[in-house]
CSV table of C-alpha atoms in Angstrom, one decimal:
chain,number,residue,atom,x,y,z
A,6,MET,CA,-63.5,26.7,-41.5
A,7,THR,CA,-62.0,23.2,-43.6
A,8,HIS,CA,-58.5,22.3,-43.5
A,9,ARG,CA,-57.5,19.1,-44.5
A,10,PHE,CA,-53.8,17.6,-44.1
A,11,TYR,CA,-51.8,14.8,-45.7
A,12,MET,CA,-48.8,12.9,-43.8
A,13,VAL,CA,-46.6,11.5,-46.6
A,14,ASP,CA,-42.9,10.0,-46.3
A,15,VAL,CA,-40.5,11.8,-48.2
A,16,PHE,CA,-37.1,10.3,-49.5
A,17,ALA,CA,-38.6,7.4,-49.0
A,18,GLU,CA,-37.8,3.9,-50.3
A,19,HIS,CA,-41.2,1.9,-48.8
A,20,PRO,CA,-43.8,3.3,-46.8
A,21,TYR,CA,-43.0,4.6,-42.8
A,22,SER,CA,-39.2,4.9,-43.8
A,23,GLY,CA,-37.7,8.5,-45.4
A,24,ASN,CA,-38.9,12.1,-43.6
A,25,GLN,CA,-42.1,12.4,-42.3
A,26,LEU,CA,-44.5,15.4,-43.3
A,27,ALA,CA,-47.6,17.3,-42.2
A,28,VAL,CA,-48.8,19.2,-45.1
A,29,PHE,CA,-51.9,21.2,-44.2
A,30,VAL,CA,-54.3,22.9,-47.0
A,31,GLY,CA,-57.0,25.1,-45.9
A,32,THR,CA,-59.6,27.5,-47.4
A,33,ASP,CA,-59.2,29.8,-44.8
A,34,PRO,CA,-56.0,31.6,-43.4
A,35,LEU,CA,-54.2,30.4,-40.0
A,36,ALA,CA,-52.7,32.7,-37.9
A,37,SER,CA,-48.9,32.5,-37.6
A,38,GLU,CA,-49.4,31.3,-33.9
A,39,THR,CA,-51.7,28.4,-34.7
A,40,MET,CA,-49.7,27.2,-37.6
A,41,GLN,CA,-46.7,27.2,-35.1
A,42,GLN,CA,-48.9,25.3,-32.3
A,43,LEU,CA,-50.0,22.5,-35.3
A,44,ALA,CA,-46.3,22.1,-36.4
A,45,ALA,CA,-45.8,21.3,-32.7
A,46,GLU,CA,-48.6,18.9,-32.4
A,47,MET,CA,-47.3,16.8,-35.2
A,48,ASN,CA,-43.9,17.1,-33.6
A,49,PHE,CA,-42.3,16.3,-37.4
A,50,SER,CA,-39.4,17.6,-38.1
A,51,GLU,CA,-41.6,19.9,-40.3
A,52,THR,CA,-44.8,20.8,-41.1
A,53,THR,CA,-45.9,23.3,-44.0
A,54,PHE,CA,-49.3,25.3,-45.1
A,55,VAL,CA,-50.1,25.9,-48.4
A,56,ALA,CA,-52.0,29.1,-48.7
A,57,SER,CA,-55.5,29.2,-50.7
A,58,ASP,CA,-54.3,32.4,-51.9
A,59,PRO,CA,-54.2,33.0,-55.9
A,60,LYS,CA,-51.0,31.5,-57.1
A,61,ILE,CA,-48.3,34.5,-57.9
A,62,ASP,CA,-46.1,33.8,-60.7
A,63,GLY,CA,-47.6,30.2,-61.0
A,64,GLY,CA,-46.3,29.5,-57.7
A,65,TYR,CA,-48.6,28.3,-54.3
A,66,HIS,CA,-47.5,30.3,-51.0
A,67,VAL,CA,-46.2,27.8,-48.8
A,68,ARG,CA,-44.8,28.2,-45.1
A,69,ILE,CA,-42.7,25.7,-43.1
A,70,PHE,CA,-42.2,25.4,-39.4
A,71,THR,CA,-40.3,23.0,-37.0
A,72,PRO,CA,-42.0,22.7,-33.9
A,73,ALA,CA,-40.0,25.2,-32.6
A,74,ARG,CA,-39.9,28.3,-34.9
A,75,GLU,CA,-40.7,29.0,-39.0
A,76,ILE,CA,-37.7,28.6,-41.4
A,77,ALA,CA,-36.9,29.9,-45.0
A,78,PHE,CA,-35.7,26.9,-46.6
A,79,THR,CA,-35.7,23.3,-45.7
A,80,GLY,CA,-35.6,20.2,-48.4
A,81,HIS,CA,-38.3,17.1,-47.7
A,82,PRO,CA,-40.8,19.5,-47.0
A,83,ILE,CA,-40.6,21.3,-50.4
A,84,LEU,CA,-40.7,17.7,-51.9
A,85,GLY,CA,-43.3,16.7,-49.9
A,86,THR,CA,-45.9,19.8,-50.3
A,87,ALA,CA,-44.9,20.1,-53.9
A,88,TRP,CA,-46.4,16.3,-53.9
A,89,VAL,CA,-49.2,16.6,-52.0
A,90,ILE,CA,-50.2,20.1,-54.3
A,91,ARG,CA,-49.6,17.6,-57.7
A,92,HIS,CA,-52.1,14.8,-56.1
A,93,HIS,CA,-54.6,16.3,-54.4
A,94,VAL,CA,-54.9,20.4,-54.8
A,95,GLU,CA,-54.3,20.5,-58.6
A,96,PRO,CA,-54.1,17.4,-60.2
A,97,GLU,CA,-54.4,18.8,-63.9
A,98,LEU,CA,-50.6,19.7,-63.4
A,99,SER,CA,-48.1,18.1,-65.4
A,100,THR,CA,-44.5,17.4,-64.2
A,101,GLN,CA,-44.2,20.9,-62.5
A,102,VAL,CA,-44.9,22.3,-59.3
A,103,ARG,CA,-43.7,25.9,-58.3
A,104,LEU,CA,-43.9,26.7,-54.4
A,105,ASN,CA,-43.3,30.7,-53.5
A,106,LEU,CA,-40.8,30.4,-50.2
A,107,SER,CA,-39.2,33.1,-48.3
A,108,VAL,CA,-35.6,32.1,-50.2
A,109,GLY,CA,-37.8,32.6,-53.3
A,110,GLN,CA,-39.6,30.8,-56.1
A,111,VAL,CA,-38.4,26.7,-56.0
A,112,PRO,CA,-39.5,24.5,-59.0
A,113,VAL,CA,-40.0,20.6,-58.1
A,114,THR,CA,-40.3,18.5,-61.5
A,115,PHE,CA,-41.4,15.1,-61.1
A,116,GLU,CA,-39.5,12.4,-63.3
A,117,THR,CA,-40.4,8.4,-64.2
A,118,ASP,CA,-37.3,6.5,-62.8
A,119,ALA,CA,-35.9,3.3,-64.4
A,120,ASP,CA,-38.0,0.9,-62.3
A,121,GLY,CA,-41.7,3.4,-62.9
A,122,ARG,CA,-41.2,5.2,-59.7
A,123,GLU,CA,-42.1,8.5,-59.4
A,124,VAL,CA,-39.3,10.8,-58.5
A,125,ALA,CA,-39.7,14.8,-57.3
A,126,TRP,CA,-36.5,17.1,-57.7
A,127,PHE,CA,-36.3,20.5,-56.5
A,128,GLN,CA,-34.2,23.2,-57.7
A,129,ALA,CA,-31.8,24.6,-55.0
A,130,PRO,CA,-31.9,28.4,-54.2
A,131,PRO,CA,-28.8,30.4,-54.8
A,132,MET,CA,-26.3,29.1,-51.7
A,133,SER,CA,-23.2,31.0,-50.4
A,134,LEU,CA,-20.1,29.6,-48.2
A,135,GLU,CA,-19.5,31.1,-45.5
A,136,ALA,CA,-17.3,30.6,-42.1
A,137,THR,CA,-15.3,27.8,-41.7
A,138,THR,CA,-14.6,26.4,-38.3
A,139,PRO,CA,-11.7,25.1,-36.5
A,140,LEU,CA,-12.2,21.1,-36.2
A,141,GLU,CA,-11.1,20.8,-32.8
A,142,PRO,CA,-14.4,22.4,-31.6
A,143,VAL,CA,-16.5,20.4,-33.5
A,144,ALA,CA,-15.0,17.2,-32.8
A,145,ALA,CA,-15.6,17.7,-29.2
A,146,ALA,CA,-19.3,18.8,-29.8
A,147,LEU,CA,-19.8,15.7,-32.0
A,148,GLY,CA,-18.2,13.5,-29.3
A,149,LEU,CA,-15.4,12.4,-32.0
A,150,SER,CA,-11.9,12.8,-31.9
A,151,PRO,CA,-10.2,15.4,-34.2
A,152,GLN,CA,-8.7,12.6,-36.2
A,153,GLU,CA,-12.1,11.4,-37.0
A,154,ILE,CA,-12.3,15.0,-39.2
A,155,ASP,CA,-11.6,14.4,-42.8
A,156,THR,CA,-9.3,17.0,-43.5
A,157,ARG,CA,-9.4,16.8,-47.2
A,158,ALA,CA,-11.7,19.7,-47.1
A,159,PRO,CA,-12.7,22.3,-44.4
A,160,ILE,CA,-15.7,22.4,-41.9
A,161,GLN,CA,-18.2,25.4,-43.2
A,162,VAL,CA,-20.9,27.1,-43.0
A,163,ILE,CA,-23.4,26.9,-46.1
A,164,SER,CA,-26.2,29.1,-46.5
A,165,ALA,CA,-29.6,29.7,-48.6
A,166,GLY,CA,-32.0,31.2,-45.7
A,167,THR,CA,-31.6,28.7,-43.4
A,168,SER,CA,-27.7,27.9,-42.4
A,169,ALA,CA,-26.1,24.6,-41.5
A,170,MET,CA,-22.4,23.3,-40.7
A,171,ILE,CA,-20.9,20.7,-43.2
A,172,VAL,CA,-18.6,18.4,-41.6
A,173,PRO,CA,-16.7,15.6,-43.5
A,174,LEU,CA,-15.9,12.5,-41.4
A,175,SER,CA,-13.4,9.9,-42.5
A,176,THR,CA,-15.2,6.8,-41.5
A,177,LEU,CA,-19.0,5.3,-41.1
A,178,ASP,CA,-18.0,4.1,-37.5
A,179,ALA,CA,-17.2,7.7,-36.6
A,180,LEU,CA,-20.8,8.9,-38.4
A,181,ARG,CA,-22.6,6.2,-36.4
A,182,ARG,CA,-21.2,7.2,-32.7
A,183,SER,CA,-21.1,10.9,-33.7
A,184,ARG,CA,-23.9,13.0,-31.2
A,185,LEU,CA,-24.4,16.8,-30.8
A,186,ASN,CA,-23.7,17.7,-27.1
A,187,LEU,CA,-25.1,21.6,-27.2
A,188,GLU,CA,-23.0,22.3,-24.0
A,189,VAL,CA,-20.2,21.5,-25.7
A,190,PHE,CA,-21.3,23.4,-28.9
A,191,ALA,CA,-22.0,26.7,-27.0
A,192,PRO,CA,-18.9,28.5,-27.5
A,193,LEU,CA,-19.7,27.9,-31.3
A,194,LEU,CA,-23.1,29.0,-31.4
A,195,ALA,CA,-21.7,32.3,-29.2
A,196,GLN,CA,-19.7,32.9,-32.5
A,197,GLY,CA,-22.7,32.3,-34.7
A,198,TYR,CA,-22.4,29.4,-35.9
A,199,PRO,CA,-25.8,27.3,-36.2
A,200,PRO,CA,-26.8,24.7,-34.3
A,201,LEU,CA,-27.5,22.4,-37.5
A,202,VAL,CA,-24.8,19.9,-38.5
A,203,TYR,CA,-24.4,18.0,-41.6
A,204,LEU,CA,-22.2,15.0,-41.1
A,205,PHE,CA,-21.2,13.1,-44.2
A,206,CYS,CA,-18.5,10.2,-45.4
A,207,SER,CA,-18.2,8.6,-48.3
A,208,GLN,CA,-18.6,4.8,-46.8
A,209,THR,CA,-21.7,3.4,-46.8
A,210,LEU,CA,-24.1,0.8,-45.3
A,211,HIS,CA,-25.3,-0.2,-49.1
A,212,PRO,CA,-22.5,-0.3,-51.4
A,213,GLN,CA,-25.0,0.7,-54.4
A,214,ASN,CA,-24.8,4.3,-52.3
A,215,ASP,CA,-22.1,6.9,-52.9
A,216,LEU,CA,-22.2,9.0,-49.4
A,217,SER,CA,-23.7,8.3,-45.9
A,218,ALA,CA,-24.9,11.5,-44.1
A,219,ARG,CA,-26.7,12.8,-40.7
A,220,PHE,CA,-28.6,15.7,-39.5
A,221,PHE,CA,-28.3,17.1,-36.0
A,222,PHE,CA,-30.7,20.4,-35.2
A,223,GLU,CA,-31.8,22.5,-32.2
A,224,ALA,CA,-35.7,22.6,-32.0
A,225,HIS,CA,-36.5,22.1,-28.5
A,226,GLY,CA,-33.4,20.3,-27.4
A,227,VAL,CA,-31.3,17.9,-30.5
A,228,ARG,CA,-32.8,16.1,-32.9
A,229,GLU,CA,-32.2,14.5,-35.8
A,230,ASP,CA,-33.2,14.4,-39.4
A,231,PRO,CA,-34.1,11.2,-41.0
A,232,ALA,CA,-33.4,12.7,-44.7
A,233,THR,CA,-32.1,16.3,-45.1
A,234,GLY,CA,-32.8,18.1,-48.7
A,235,ASN,CA,-31.4,21.0,-48.0
A,236,GLY,CA,-28.6,19.4,-46.5
A,237,ALA,CA,-27.9,17.8,-49.4
A,238,ALA,CA,-28.2,20.8,-51.1
A,239,PHE,CA,-26.0,22.3,-49.1
A,240,LEU,CA,-24.0,19.4,-49.7
A,241,GLY,CA,-23.7,19.9,-53.5
A,242,ALA,CA,-22.3,23.1,-53.4
A,243,TYR,CA,-19.8,22.2,-51.0
A,244,LEU,CA,-18.8,19.1,-53.3
A,245,LEU,CA,-18.1,21.7,-56.5
A,246,ALA,CA,-16.4,24.1,-54.3
A,247,HIS,CA,-13.7,22.0,-52.8
A,248,LYS,CA,-13.9,19.8,-55.8
A,249,LEU,CA,-13.6,16.5,-53.7
A,250,TYR,CA,-15.1,14.5,-56.7
A,251,PRO,CA,-13.1,14.5,-59.7
A,252,GLU,CA,-16.2,14.5,-62.1
A,253,SER,CA,-17.7,18.2,-63.0
A,254,VAL,CA,-21.0,16.4,-62.9
A,255,LEU,CA,-22.2,14.7,-59.8
A,256,SER,CA,-24.9,12.5,-59.7
A,257,LEU,CA,-24.9,10.9,-56.2
A,258,ARG,CA,-27.1,8.4,-53.9
A,259,ILE,CA,-26.9,9.6,-50.3
A,260,GLU,CA,-28.3,6.9,-47.3
A,261,GLN,CA,-29.4,8.6,-44.2
A,262,GLY,CA,-31.8,7.5,-41.4
A,263,HIS,CA,-30.7,4.5,-40.6
A,264,GLU,CA,-29.4,5.4,-37.1
A,265,VAL,CA,-33.2,6.6,-36.2
A,266,ARG,CA,-34.9,3.5,-37.4
A,267,ARG,CA,-35.9,5.7,-41.3
A,268,PRO,CA,-33.7,4.8,-43.7
A,269,SER,CA,-34.0,6.9,-46.5
A,270,LEU,CA,-32.3,7.6,-50.3
A,271,VAL,CA,-31.8,11.5,-51.1
A,272,MET,CA,-30.9,12.0,-55.1
A,273,LEU,CA,-28.2,14.7,-55.6
A,274,ARG,CA,-27.2,16.0,-58.9
A,275,ALA,CA,-24.9,19.2,-59.0
A,276,ARG,CA,-22.5,21.0,-61.6
A,277,MET,CA,-21.3,24.5,-62.1
A,278,LEU,CA,-23.0,26.5,-64.6
A,279,ASN,CA,-21.8,30.2,-65.4
A,280,GLY,CA,-19.6,29.9,-62.5
A,281,ALA,CA,-22.0,29.1,-59.9
A,282,PRO,CA,-23.3,26.0,-58.2
A,283,GLU,CA,-26.2,24.4,-60.2
A,284,VAL,CA,-28.1,21.8,-57.6
A,285,ALA,CA,-30.9,19.5,-57.7
A,286,VAL,CA,-32.0,17.4,-55.0
A,287,GLY,CA,-34.5,14.6,-55.6
A,288,GLY,CA,-36.5,11.4,-53.9
A,289,SER,CA,-39.4,9.2,-53.6
A,290,VAL,CA,-42.8,10.9,-52.1
A,291,ILE,CA,-44.9,7.9,-50.2
A,292,PRO,CA,-48.1,8.8,-48.7
A,293,THR,CA,-49.2,7.3,-45.4
A,294,LEU,CA,-52.6,9.3,-44.2
A,295,ARG,CA,-54.9,11.9,-44.2
A,296,GLY,CA,-57.6,13.9,-42.3
A,297,GLU,CA,-59.1,17.2,-41.5
A,298,LEU,CA,-58.2,19.7,-38.9
A,299,LEU,CA,-61.0,19.8,-36.4
């Protein structure tokens, strides 16, 4: 049995930044239990597994695991896995890789930016805007006062296979002080709200960026993501729905990860097309390590 693995940093501008990802590529199938054990062993936000089965509709079958569970859709594993396929599995591919996920097929395209860097972009699957939430219990769970929530738009759950709660904050200071307390969040969890919380504000550390973000999630305790592609996709649909920008076509730079010493840059494009949000999320991928499963 031969299974290679690659470690890459996604949404990274230099090595050892961005969001870490392990990608396993094998000639023999692994049991689901083994995949979950490997994801826990790697202990990254997510680990992916590329099946060696023949491609279906031109796409590679991919499964995504956190250290605690399998999930349907998340952003940086999509970009990092597509990068590994393009550079190590099927290098003759041109500018697009297709991944078959449980939410459907997700295309990833590769562009070259003005600085000559390769940028990978994924097209988000259909998303739905779901329940809104009173701000007081959310603020309490984050260790903030209700006045630190930006009330120009609601706190709202967005879903696409995976669900997350989008929380707009008023200041960068509030963003930096936020912490997710699962005990205080428990009543919201009992009402069906997901313990995945994407926070954002319009103040930034670097002036060339448009938004700052953080993402907390539950996986054997609270963890923080250095960069969150699906959260950015949810944010794109949210910004369009609530018209927080006057432009009909959005192109935004989102900084994330500074609080966990993994500075990240997430690119977001969003527009309404035929009455539905069309959202793409992009970033650079930098390889750091490769090896073989013993």
